[in-house]
Tab-separated table of C-alpha atoms in Angstrom:
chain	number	residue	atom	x	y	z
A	430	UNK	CA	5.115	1.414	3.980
A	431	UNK	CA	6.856	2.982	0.976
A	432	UNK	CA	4.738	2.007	-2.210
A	433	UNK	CA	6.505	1.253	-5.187
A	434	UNK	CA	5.811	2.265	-9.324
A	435	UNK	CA	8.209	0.952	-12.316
A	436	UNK	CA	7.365	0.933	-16.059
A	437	UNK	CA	4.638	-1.714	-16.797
A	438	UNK	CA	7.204	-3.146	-19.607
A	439	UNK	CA	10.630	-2.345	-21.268
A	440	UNK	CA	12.394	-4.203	-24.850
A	441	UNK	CA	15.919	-3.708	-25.443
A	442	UNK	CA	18.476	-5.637	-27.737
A	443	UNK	CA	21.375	-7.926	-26.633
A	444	UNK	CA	24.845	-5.886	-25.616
A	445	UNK	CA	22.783	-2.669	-24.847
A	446	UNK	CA	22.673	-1.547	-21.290
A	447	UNK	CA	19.435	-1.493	-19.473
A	448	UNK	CA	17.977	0.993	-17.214
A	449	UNK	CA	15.083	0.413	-14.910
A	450	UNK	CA	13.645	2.988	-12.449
A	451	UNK	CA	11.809	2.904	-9.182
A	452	UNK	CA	10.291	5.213	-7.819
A	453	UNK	CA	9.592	5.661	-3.777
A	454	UNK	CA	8.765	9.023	-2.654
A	455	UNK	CA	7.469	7.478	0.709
A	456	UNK	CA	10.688	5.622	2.119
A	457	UNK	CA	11.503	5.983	5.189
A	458	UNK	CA	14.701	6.519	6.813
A	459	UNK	CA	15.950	3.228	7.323
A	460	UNK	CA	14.469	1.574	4.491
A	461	UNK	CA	16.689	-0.488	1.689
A	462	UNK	CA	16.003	-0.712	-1.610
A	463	UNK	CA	16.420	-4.215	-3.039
A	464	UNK	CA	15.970	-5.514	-6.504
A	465	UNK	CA	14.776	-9.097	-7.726
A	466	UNK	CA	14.668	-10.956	-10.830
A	467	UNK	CA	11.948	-13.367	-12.076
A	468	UNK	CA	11.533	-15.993	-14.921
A	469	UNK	CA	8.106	-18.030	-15.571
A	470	UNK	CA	7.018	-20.512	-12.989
A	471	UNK	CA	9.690	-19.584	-10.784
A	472	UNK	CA	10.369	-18.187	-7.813
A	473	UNK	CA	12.208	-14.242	-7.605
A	474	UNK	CA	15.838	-14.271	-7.315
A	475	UNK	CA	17.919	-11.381	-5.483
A	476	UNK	CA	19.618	-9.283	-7.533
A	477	UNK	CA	21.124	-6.634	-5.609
A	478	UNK	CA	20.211	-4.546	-2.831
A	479	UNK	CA	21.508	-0.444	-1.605
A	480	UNK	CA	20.807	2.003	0.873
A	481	UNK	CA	22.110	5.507	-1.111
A	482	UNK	CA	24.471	6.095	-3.625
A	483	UNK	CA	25.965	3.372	-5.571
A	484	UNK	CA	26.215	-0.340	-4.879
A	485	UNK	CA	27.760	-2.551	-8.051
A	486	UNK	CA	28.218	-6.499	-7.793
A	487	UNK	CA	28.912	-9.129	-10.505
A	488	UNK	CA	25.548	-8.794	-12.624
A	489	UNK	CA	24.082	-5.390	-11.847
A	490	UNK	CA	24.504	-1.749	-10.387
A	491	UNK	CA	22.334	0.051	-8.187
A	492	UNK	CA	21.881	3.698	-8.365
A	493	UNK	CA	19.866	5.919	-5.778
A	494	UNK	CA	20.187	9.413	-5.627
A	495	UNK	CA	20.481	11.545	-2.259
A	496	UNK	CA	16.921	12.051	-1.440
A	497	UNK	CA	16.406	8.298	-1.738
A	498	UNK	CA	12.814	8.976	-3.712
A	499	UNK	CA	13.697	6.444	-6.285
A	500	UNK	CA	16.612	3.779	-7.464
A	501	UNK	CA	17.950	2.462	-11.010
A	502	UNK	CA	18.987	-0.418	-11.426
A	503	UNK	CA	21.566	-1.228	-14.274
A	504	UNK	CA	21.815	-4.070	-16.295
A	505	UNK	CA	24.948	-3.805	-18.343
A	506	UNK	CA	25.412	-5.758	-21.834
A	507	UNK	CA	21.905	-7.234	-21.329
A	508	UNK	CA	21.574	-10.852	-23.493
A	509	UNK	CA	18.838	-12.917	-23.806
A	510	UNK	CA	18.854	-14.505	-20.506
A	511	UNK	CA	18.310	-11.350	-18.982
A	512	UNK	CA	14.388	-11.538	-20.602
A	513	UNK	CA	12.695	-11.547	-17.225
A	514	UNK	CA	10.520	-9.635	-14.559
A	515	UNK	CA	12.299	-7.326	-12.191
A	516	UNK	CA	10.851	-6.184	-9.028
A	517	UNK	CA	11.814	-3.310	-6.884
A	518	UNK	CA	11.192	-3.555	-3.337
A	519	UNK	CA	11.420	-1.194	-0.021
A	520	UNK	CA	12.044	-3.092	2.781
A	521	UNK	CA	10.477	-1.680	6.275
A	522	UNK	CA	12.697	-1.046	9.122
A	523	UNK	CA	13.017	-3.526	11.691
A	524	UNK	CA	10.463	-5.758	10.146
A	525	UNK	CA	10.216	-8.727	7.838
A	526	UNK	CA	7.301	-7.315	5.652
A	527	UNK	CA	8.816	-6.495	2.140
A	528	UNK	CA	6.170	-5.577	-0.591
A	529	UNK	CA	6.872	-6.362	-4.070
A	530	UNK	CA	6.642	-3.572	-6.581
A	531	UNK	CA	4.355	-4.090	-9.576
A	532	UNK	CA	7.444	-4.897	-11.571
A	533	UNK	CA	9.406	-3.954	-15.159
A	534	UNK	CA	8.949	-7.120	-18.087
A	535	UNK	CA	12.095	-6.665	-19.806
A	536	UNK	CA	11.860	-8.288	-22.885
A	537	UNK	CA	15.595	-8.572	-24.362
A	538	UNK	CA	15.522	-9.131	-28.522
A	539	UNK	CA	18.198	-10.375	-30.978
B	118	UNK	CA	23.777	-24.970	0.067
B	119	UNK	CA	21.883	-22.079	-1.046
B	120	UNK	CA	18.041	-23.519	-1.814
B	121	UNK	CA	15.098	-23.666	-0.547
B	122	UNK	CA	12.995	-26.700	-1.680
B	123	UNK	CA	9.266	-26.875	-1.961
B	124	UNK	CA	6.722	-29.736	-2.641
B	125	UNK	CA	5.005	-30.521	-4.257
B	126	UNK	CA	5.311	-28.811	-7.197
B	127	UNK	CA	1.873	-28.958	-8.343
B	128	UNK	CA	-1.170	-29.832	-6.662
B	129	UNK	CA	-4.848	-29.886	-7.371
B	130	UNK	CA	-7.540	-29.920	-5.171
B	131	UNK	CA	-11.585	-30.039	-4.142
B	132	UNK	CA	-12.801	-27.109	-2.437
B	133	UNK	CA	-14.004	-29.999	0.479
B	134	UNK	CA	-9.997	-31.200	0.561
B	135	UNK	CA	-7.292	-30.536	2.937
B	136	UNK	CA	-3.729	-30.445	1.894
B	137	UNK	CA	-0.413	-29.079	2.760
B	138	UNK	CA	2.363	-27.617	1.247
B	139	UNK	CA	5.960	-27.764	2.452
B	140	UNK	CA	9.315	-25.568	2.563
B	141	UNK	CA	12.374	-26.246	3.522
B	142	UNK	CA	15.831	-24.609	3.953
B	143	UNK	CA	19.141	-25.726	5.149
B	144	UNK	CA	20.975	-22.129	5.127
B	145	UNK	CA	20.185	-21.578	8.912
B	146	UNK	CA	17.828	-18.657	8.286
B	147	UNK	CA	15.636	-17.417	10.909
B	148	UNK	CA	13.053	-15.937	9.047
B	149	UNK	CA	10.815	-17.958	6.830
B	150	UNK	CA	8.160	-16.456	4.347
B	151	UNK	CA	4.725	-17.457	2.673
B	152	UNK	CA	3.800	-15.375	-0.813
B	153	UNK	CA	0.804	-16.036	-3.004
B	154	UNK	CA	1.271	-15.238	-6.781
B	155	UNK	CA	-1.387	-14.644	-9.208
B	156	UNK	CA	-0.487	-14.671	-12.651
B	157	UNK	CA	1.219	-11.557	-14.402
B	158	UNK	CA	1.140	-10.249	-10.490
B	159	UNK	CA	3.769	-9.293	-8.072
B	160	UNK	CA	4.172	-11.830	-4.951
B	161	UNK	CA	2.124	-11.217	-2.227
B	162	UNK	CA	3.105	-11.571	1.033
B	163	UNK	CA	1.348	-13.682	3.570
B	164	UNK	CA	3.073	-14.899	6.579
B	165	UNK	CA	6.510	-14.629	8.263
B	166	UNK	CA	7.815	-16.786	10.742
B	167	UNK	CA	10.817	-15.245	12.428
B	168	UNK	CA	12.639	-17.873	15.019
B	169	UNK	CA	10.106	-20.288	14.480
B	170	UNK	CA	7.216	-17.597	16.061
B	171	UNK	CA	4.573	-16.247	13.363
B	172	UNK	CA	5.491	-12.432	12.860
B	173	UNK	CA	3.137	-11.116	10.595
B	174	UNK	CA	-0.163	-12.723	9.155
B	175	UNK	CA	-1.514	-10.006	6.226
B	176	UNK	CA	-4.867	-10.652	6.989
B	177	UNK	CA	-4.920	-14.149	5.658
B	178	UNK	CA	-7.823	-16.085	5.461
B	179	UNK	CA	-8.257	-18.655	7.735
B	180	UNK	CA	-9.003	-21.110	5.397
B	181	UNK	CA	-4.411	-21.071	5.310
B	182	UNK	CA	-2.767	-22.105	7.767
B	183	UNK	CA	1.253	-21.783	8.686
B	184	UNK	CA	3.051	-23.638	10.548
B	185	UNK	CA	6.920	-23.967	11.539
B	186	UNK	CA	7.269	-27.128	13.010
B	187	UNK	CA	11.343	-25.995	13.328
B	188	UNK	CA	13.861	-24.062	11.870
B	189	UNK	CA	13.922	-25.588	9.079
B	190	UNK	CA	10.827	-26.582	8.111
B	191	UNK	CA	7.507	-24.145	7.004
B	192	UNK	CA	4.000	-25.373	6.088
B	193	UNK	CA	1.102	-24.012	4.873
B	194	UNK	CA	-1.987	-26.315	5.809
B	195	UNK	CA	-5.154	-25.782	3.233
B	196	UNK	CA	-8.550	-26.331	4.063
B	197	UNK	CA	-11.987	-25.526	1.966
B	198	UNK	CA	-10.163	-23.644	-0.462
B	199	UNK	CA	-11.906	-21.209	-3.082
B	200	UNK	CA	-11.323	-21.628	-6.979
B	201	UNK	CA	-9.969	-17.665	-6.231
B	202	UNK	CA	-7.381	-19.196	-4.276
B	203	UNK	CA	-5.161	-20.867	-7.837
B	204	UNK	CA	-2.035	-19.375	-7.405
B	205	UNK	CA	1.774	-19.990	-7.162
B	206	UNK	CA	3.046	-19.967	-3.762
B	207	UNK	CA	6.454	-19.261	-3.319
B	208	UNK	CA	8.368	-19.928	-0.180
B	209	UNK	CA	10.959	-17.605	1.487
B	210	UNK	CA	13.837	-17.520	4.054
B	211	UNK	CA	15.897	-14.769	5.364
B	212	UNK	CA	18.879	-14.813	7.547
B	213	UNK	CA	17.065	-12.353	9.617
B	214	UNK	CA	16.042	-8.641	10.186
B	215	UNK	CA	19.650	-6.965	9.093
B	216	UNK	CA	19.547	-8.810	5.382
B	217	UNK	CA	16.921	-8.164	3.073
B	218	UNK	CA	17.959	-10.942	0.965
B	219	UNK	CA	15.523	-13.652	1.068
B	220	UNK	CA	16.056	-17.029	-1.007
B	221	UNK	CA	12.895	-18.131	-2.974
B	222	UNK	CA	11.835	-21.494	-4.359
B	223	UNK	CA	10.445	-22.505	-6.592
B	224	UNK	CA	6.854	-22.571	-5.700
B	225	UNK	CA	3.981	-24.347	-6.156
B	226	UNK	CA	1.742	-24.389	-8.224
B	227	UNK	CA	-2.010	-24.829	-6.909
B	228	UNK	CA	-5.106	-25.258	-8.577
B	229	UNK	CA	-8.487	-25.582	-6.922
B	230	UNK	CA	-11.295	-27.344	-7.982
């Protein structure tokens, strides 16, 4: 199972675009890459979710280069909302087992 | 309806109690999920119930229990807890092996005695 690492912590100001990395040199071949967000006292909350390249929805963009070994998710125009903990996850193939990264603490200032 | 309920939201109990805690969904996932939170700490998974038949225990104690009583419905039965065991526990469902989008809620928040 691919094991996860993202930066312990990360600030930023509101309207500034963030950028959090993941690394995962161990995935496997048919393993996704999915991202979660998570305030205080409550439960995570999927954010987006790729297998290579690029995948962009309403709140966020996924990046993951060719060899896969790690993923960057985008948070664009970040406001004070956005203050949270973000999780990376690799998802194994043809299971249910999912294994939460150690996660980024974005802290989002005025 | 996108939610996945879970009660209560905080409980306390003896390390001589039994108590259970309950999820349910009504998005007509097949895969249902147990995760133990420590503070400042990532979600740990413990069980997954996939059509209603217990797919993965992570070496859980025994002193947990699961259950999926139907598709809808996921418990976790507690019995002679340890003070080690205060945690959030969050509660998960998945439409199924092809989306690895699972729907959390809210948790609950346990505190042993």
């Amino acid at each position: 199972l691919a094991k996860t690492t993202q930066p312990i912590s990360m600030d930023s100001y509101e309207g500034q675009e963030v950028n959090i990395t993941c690394s995962h040199n161990n995935i496997a071949t048919n393993d996704y890459i999915t991202w979660y967000q998570q305030f205080p006292s409550q439960g995570p909350r999927f954010i987006i979710q790729g297998y290579k390249t690029k995948v962009t929805n309403e709140v966020a963009s996924l990046f993951i280069p060719a060899d896969r070994k790690s993923s960057t998710l985008s948070l664009p125009r970040v406001s004070l909302s956005d203050t949270a903990v973000y999780y990376c996850l690799v998802g194994e193939s043809g299971t249910y087992k999912y294994i939460f990264g150690t996660g980024t603490r974005l802290k989002v200032l005025a | 309806d996108t939610e996945v309920t879970q009660t209560p939201k905080h409980l306390v109990m003896g390390m001589t109690n039994k108590k259970s805690l309950k999820c349910e969904q009504h998005m007509g996932h097949r895969a249902m999920y147990w995760y133990k939170q420590k503070a400042k700490k990532p979600p740990e998974l413990m069980f997954v119930y996939s059509y209603e038949k217990l797919s993965i225990n992570e070496s859980v104690p025994s002193r947990f229990s699961p259950e999926c009583p139907n598709s809808s419905l996921l418990n976790l039965h507690l019995h002679a807890l340890q003070p080690e065991d205060s945690a959030l526990y969050l509660c998960a469902s998945s439409q199924g092996q092809t989306s690895h989008e699972q729907y959390f809620g809210p948790g609950t928040r346990l505190t042993v005695t």
